[in-house]
Short mmCIF file of C-alpha atoms (C1' of nucleotides) in Angstrom, two decimals:
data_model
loop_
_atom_site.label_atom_id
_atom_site.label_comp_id
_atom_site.label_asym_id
_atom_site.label_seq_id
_atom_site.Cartn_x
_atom_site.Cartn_y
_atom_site.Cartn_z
CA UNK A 17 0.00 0.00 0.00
CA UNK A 18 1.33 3.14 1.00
CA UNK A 19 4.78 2.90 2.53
CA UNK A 20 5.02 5.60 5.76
CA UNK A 21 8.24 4.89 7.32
CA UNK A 22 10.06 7.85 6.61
CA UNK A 23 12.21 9.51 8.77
CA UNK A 24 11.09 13.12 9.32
CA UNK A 25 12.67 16.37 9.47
CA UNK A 26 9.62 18.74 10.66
CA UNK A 27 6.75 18.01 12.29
CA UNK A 28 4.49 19.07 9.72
CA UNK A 29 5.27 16.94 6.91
CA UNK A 30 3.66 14.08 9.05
CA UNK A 31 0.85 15.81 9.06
CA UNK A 32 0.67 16.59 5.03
CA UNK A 33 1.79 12.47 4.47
CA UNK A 34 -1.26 11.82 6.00
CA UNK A 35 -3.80 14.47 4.73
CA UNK A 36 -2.49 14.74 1.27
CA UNK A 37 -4.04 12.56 -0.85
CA UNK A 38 -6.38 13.16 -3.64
CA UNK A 39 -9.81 13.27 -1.90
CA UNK A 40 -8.45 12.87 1.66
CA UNK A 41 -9.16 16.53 2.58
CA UNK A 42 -12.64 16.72 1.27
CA UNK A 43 -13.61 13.01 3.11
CA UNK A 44 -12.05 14.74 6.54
CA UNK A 45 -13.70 17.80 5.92
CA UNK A 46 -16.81 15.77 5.51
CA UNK A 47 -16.91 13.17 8.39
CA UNK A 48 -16.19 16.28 10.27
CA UNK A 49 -19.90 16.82 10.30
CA UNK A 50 -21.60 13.27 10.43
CA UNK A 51 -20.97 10.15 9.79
CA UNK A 52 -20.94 8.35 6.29
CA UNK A 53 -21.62 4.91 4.31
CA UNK A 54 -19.56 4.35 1.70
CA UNK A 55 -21.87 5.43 -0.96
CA UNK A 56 -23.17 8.67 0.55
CA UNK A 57 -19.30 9.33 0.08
CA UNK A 58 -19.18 8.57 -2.92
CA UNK A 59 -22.11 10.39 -4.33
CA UNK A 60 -20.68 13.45 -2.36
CA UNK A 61 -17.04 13.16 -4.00
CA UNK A 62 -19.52 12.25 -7.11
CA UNK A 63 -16.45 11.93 -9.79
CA UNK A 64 -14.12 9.44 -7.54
CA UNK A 65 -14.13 5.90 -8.74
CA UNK A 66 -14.90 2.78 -5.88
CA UNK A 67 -11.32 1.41 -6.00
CA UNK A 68 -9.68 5.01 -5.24
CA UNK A 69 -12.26 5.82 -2.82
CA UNK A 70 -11.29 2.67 -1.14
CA UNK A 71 -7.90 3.12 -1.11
CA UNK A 72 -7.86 7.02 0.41
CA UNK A 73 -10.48 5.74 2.82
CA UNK A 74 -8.06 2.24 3.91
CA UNK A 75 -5.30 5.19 4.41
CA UNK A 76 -6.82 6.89 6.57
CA UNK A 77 -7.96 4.06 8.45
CA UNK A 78 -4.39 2.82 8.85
CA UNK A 79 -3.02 6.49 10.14
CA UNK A 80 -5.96 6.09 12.59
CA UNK A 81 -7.92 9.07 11.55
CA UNK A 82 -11.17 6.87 10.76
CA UNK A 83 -12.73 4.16 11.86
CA UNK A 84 -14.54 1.85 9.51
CA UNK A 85 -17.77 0.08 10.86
CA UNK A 86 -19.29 -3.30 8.99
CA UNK A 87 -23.20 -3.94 9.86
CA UNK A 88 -23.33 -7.56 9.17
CA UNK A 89 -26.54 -7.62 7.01
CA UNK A 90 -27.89 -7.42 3.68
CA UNK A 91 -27.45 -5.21 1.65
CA UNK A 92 -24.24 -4.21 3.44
CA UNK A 93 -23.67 -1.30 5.54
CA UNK A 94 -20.47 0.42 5.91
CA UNK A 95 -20.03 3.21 8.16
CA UNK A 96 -16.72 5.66 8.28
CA UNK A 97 -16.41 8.43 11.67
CA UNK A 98 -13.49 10.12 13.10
CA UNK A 99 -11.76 9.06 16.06
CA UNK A 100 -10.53 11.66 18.59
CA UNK A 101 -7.14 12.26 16.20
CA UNK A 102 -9.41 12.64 12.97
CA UNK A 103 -11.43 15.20 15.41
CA UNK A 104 -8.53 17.16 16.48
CA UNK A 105 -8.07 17.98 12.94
CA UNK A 106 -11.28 19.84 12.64
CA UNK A 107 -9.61 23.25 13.39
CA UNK A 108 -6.80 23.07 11.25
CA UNK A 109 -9.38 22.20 8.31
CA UNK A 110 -11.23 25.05 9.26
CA UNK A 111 -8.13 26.99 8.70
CA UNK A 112 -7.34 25.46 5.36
CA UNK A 113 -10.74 25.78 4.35
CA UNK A 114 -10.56 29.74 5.11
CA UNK A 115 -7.30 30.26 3.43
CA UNK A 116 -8.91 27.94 0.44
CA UNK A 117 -11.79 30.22 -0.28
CA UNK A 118 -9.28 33.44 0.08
CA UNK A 119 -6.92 32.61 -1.97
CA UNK A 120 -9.22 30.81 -4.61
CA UNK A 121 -10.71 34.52 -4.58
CA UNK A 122 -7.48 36.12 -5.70
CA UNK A 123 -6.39 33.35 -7.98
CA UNK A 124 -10.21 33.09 -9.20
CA UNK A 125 -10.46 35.84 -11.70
CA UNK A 126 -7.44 34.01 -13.44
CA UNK A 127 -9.32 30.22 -13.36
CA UNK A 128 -12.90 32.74 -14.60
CA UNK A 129 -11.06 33.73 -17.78
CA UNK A 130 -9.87 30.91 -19.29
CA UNK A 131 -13.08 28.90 -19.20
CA UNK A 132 -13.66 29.61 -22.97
CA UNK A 133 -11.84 26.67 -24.24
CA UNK A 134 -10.50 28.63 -27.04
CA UNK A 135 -7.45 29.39 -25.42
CA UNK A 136 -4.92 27.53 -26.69
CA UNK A 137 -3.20 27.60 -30.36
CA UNK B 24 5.26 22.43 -14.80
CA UNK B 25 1.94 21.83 -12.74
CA UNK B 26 -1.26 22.49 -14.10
CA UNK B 27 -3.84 23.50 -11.76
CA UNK B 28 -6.76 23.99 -14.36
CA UNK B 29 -9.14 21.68 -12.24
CA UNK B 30 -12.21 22.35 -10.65
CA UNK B 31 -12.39 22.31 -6.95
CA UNK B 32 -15.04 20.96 -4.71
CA UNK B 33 -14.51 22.13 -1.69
CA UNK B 34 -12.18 25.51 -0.65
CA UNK B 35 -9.38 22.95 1.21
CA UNK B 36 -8.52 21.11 -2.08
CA UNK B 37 -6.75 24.79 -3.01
CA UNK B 38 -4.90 24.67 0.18
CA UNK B 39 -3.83 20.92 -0.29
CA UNK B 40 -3.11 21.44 -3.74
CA UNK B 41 -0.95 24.22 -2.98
CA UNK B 42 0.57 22.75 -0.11
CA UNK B 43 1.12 19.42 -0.99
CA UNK B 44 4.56 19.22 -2.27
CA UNK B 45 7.08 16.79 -1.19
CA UNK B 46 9.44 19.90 0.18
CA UNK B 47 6.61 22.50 0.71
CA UNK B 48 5.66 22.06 3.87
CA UNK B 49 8.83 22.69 5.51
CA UNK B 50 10.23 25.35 3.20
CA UNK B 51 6.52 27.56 3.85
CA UNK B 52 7.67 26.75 7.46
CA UNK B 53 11.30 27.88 7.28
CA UNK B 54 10.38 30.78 5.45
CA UNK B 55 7.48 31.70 8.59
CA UNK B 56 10.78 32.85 10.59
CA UNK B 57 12.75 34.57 8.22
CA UNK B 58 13.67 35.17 4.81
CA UNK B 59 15.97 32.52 3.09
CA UNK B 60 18.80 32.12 0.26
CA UNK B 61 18.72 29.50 -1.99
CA UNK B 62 21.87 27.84 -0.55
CA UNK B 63 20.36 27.85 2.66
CA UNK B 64 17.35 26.28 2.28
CA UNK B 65 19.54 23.75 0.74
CA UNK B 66 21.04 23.35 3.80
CA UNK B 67 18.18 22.88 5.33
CA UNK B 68 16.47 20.35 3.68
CA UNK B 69 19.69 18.56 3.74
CA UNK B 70 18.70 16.14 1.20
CA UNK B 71 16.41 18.01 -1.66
CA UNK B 72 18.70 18.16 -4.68
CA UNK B 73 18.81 21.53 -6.43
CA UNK B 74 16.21 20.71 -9.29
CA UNK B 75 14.31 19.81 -7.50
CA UNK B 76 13.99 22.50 -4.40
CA UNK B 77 14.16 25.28 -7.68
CA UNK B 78 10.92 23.18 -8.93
CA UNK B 79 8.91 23.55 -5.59
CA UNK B 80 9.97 27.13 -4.97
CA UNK B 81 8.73 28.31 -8.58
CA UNK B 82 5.37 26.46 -7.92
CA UNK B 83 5.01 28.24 -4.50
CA UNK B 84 5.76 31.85 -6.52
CA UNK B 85 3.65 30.63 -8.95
CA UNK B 86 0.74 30.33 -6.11
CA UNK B 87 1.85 33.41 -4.68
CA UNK B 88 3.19 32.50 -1.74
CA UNK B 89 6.59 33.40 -1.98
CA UNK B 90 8.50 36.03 -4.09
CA UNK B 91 12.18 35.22 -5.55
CA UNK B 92 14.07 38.64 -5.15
CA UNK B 93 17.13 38.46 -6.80
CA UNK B 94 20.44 40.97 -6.56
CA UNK B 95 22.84 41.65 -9.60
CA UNK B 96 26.13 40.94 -7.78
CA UNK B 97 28.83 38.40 -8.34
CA UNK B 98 28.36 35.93 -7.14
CA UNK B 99 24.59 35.59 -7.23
CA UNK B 100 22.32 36.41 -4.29
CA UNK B 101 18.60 35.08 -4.09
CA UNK B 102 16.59 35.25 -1.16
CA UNK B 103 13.05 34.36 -1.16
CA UNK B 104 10.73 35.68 1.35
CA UNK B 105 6.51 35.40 1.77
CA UNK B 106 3.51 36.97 0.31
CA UNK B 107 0.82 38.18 2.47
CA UNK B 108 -0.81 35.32 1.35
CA UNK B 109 1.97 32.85 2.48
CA UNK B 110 1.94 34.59 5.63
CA UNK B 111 -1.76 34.20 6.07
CA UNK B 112 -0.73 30.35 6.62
CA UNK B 113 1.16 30.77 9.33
CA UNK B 114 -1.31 29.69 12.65
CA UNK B 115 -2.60 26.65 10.15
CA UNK B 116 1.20 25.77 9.02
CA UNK B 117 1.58 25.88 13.30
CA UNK B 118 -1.17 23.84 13.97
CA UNK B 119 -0.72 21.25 11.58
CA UNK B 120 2.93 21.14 12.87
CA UNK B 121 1.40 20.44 16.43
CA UNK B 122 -1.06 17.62 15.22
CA UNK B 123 2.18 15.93 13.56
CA UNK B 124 3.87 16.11 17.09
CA UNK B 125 1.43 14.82 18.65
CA UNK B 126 0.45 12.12 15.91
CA UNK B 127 3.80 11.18 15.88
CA UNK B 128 3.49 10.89 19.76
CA UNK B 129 0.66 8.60 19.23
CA UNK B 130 2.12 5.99 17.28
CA UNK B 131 5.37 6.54 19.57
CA UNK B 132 3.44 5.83 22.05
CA UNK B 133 1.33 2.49 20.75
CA UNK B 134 4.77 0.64 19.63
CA UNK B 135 6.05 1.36 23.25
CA UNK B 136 2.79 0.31 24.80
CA UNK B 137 3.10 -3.34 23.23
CA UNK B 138 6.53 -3.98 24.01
CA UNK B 139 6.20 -2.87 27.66
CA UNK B 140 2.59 -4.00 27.93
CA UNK B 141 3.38 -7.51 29.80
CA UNK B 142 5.20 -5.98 32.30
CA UNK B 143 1.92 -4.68 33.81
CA UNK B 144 0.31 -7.79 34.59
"C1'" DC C 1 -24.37 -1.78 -1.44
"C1'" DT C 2 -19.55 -2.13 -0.85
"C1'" DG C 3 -16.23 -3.27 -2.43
"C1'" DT C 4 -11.78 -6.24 -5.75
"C1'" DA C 5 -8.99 -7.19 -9.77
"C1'" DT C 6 -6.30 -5.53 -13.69
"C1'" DC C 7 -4.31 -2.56 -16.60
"C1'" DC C 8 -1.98 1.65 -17.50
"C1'" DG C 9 -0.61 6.56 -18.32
"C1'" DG C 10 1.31 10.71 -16.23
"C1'" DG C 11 3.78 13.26 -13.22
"C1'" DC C 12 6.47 13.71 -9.01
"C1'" DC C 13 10.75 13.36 -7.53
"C1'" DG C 14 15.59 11.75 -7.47
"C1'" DA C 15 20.49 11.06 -9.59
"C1'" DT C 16 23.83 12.97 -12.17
"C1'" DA C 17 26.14 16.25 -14.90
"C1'" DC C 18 26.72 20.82 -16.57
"C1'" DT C 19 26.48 26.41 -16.65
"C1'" DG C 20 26.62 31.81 -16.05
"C1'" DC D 25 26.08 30.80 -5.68
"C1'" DA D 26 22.06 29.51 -7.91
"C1'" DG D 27 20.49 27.36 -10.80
"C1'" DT D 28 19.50 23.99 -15.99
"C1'" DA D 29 19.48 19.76 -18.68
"C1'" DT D 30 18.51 15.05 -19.20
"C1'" DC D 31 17.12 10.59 -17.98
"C1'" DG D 32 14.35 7.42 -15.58
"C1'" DG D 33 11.76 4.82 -11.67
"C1'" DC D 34 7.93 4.56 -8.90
"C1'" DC D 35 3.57 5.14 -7.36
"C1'" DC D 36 -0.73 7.65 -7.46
"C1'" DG D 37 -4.93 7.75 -9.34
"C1'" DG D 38 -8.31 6.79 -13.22
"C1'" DA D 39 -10.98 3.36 -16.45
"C1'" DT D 40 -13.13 -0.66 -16.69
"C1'" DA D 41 -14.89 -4.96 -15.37
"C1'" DC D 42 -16.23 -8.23 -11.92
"C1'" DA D 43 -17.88 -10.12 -7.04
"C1'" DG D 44 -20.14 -11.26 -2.31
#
DNA sequence: CTGTATCCGGGCCGATACTG
DNA sequence: CAGTATCGGCCCGGATACAG
């Protein structure tokens, strides 16, 4: 899977290793407010196929941001929360989320103008 | 170099996106206490090579979060410094730095508890 | 409904060598 | 001192199909 043994130099990149994956930030952001089945997830992250949605989802799991919950019965359910670690993130998402929308702001006159396709020759 | 054409779903995927570099994290930090030359940074990060510390510092201009000022003198002098909006990341850079400590604490923690945990019975 | 199994293309990042 | 130039490996993430 994904290899974490790295030795680091600052205690922030452990934090980015473990937040930065493709849809990680979004599915944190998320179970920040309730609790989600696997397909309410993926109807919410709406373009992300099942095996990558798996995969950012057993990460997270394994860093011990998430807990994954099986109700034996049929049709399955499958039910992903936070545990206190995942929780004590909900702050610093906050923050990201803030500087996001900012700086998407600044930056968003730039992304606005080039959504003619007829840009490039 | 990066293309960052794609459309966002939620405000932190800028952040991440921005963020998420294998050297960025640390350099953003760095750079929170004081300005930095090129050759220092190297020095640093100890073990980026040069292409590829000049490839994540163009992508953080790019993003506006740094500037590259460079003096006409012989031998060269660059020093890159933050944007207001690099600034503006400083209490999130600070409290994702704390979350890694005390992440990495965690998992300290667990592999000590199962080598030591027969001793308490 | 909640996943696996396979295949695969692109880009991140590193090693190494060279330059004004 | 502060970078480029070139080459290449690895792994992330997407497409598609299948399964319990």
């Amino acid at each position: 899977m994904k290899e974490r043994k790295k030795q680091y130099f600052h205690p922030i990149e452990v934090t980015l290793d473990v937040v930065c994956g493709k849809w990680k930030g979004v599915i944190l952001c998320l179970l920040q407010e309730k609790d989600y089945r696997f397909g309410e997830l993926k109807d919410q992250l709406f373009s992300v196929t099942p095996k990558v949605l798996t995969q950012q989802l057993r990460e997270l799991e394994e860093d011990g941001l998430i807990t994954r919950t099986v109700y034996p019965q049929v049709p399955p359910k499958v039910v992903y929360s936070l545990t206190p670690y995942g929780k004590d993130l909900e702050d610093t998402l906050r923050m990201m989320e803030k500087w996001g929308q900012s700086h998407q702001q600044k930056v968003g006159d730039n992304f606005n103008e080039e959504v003619s396709e007829a840009e490039l020759s």
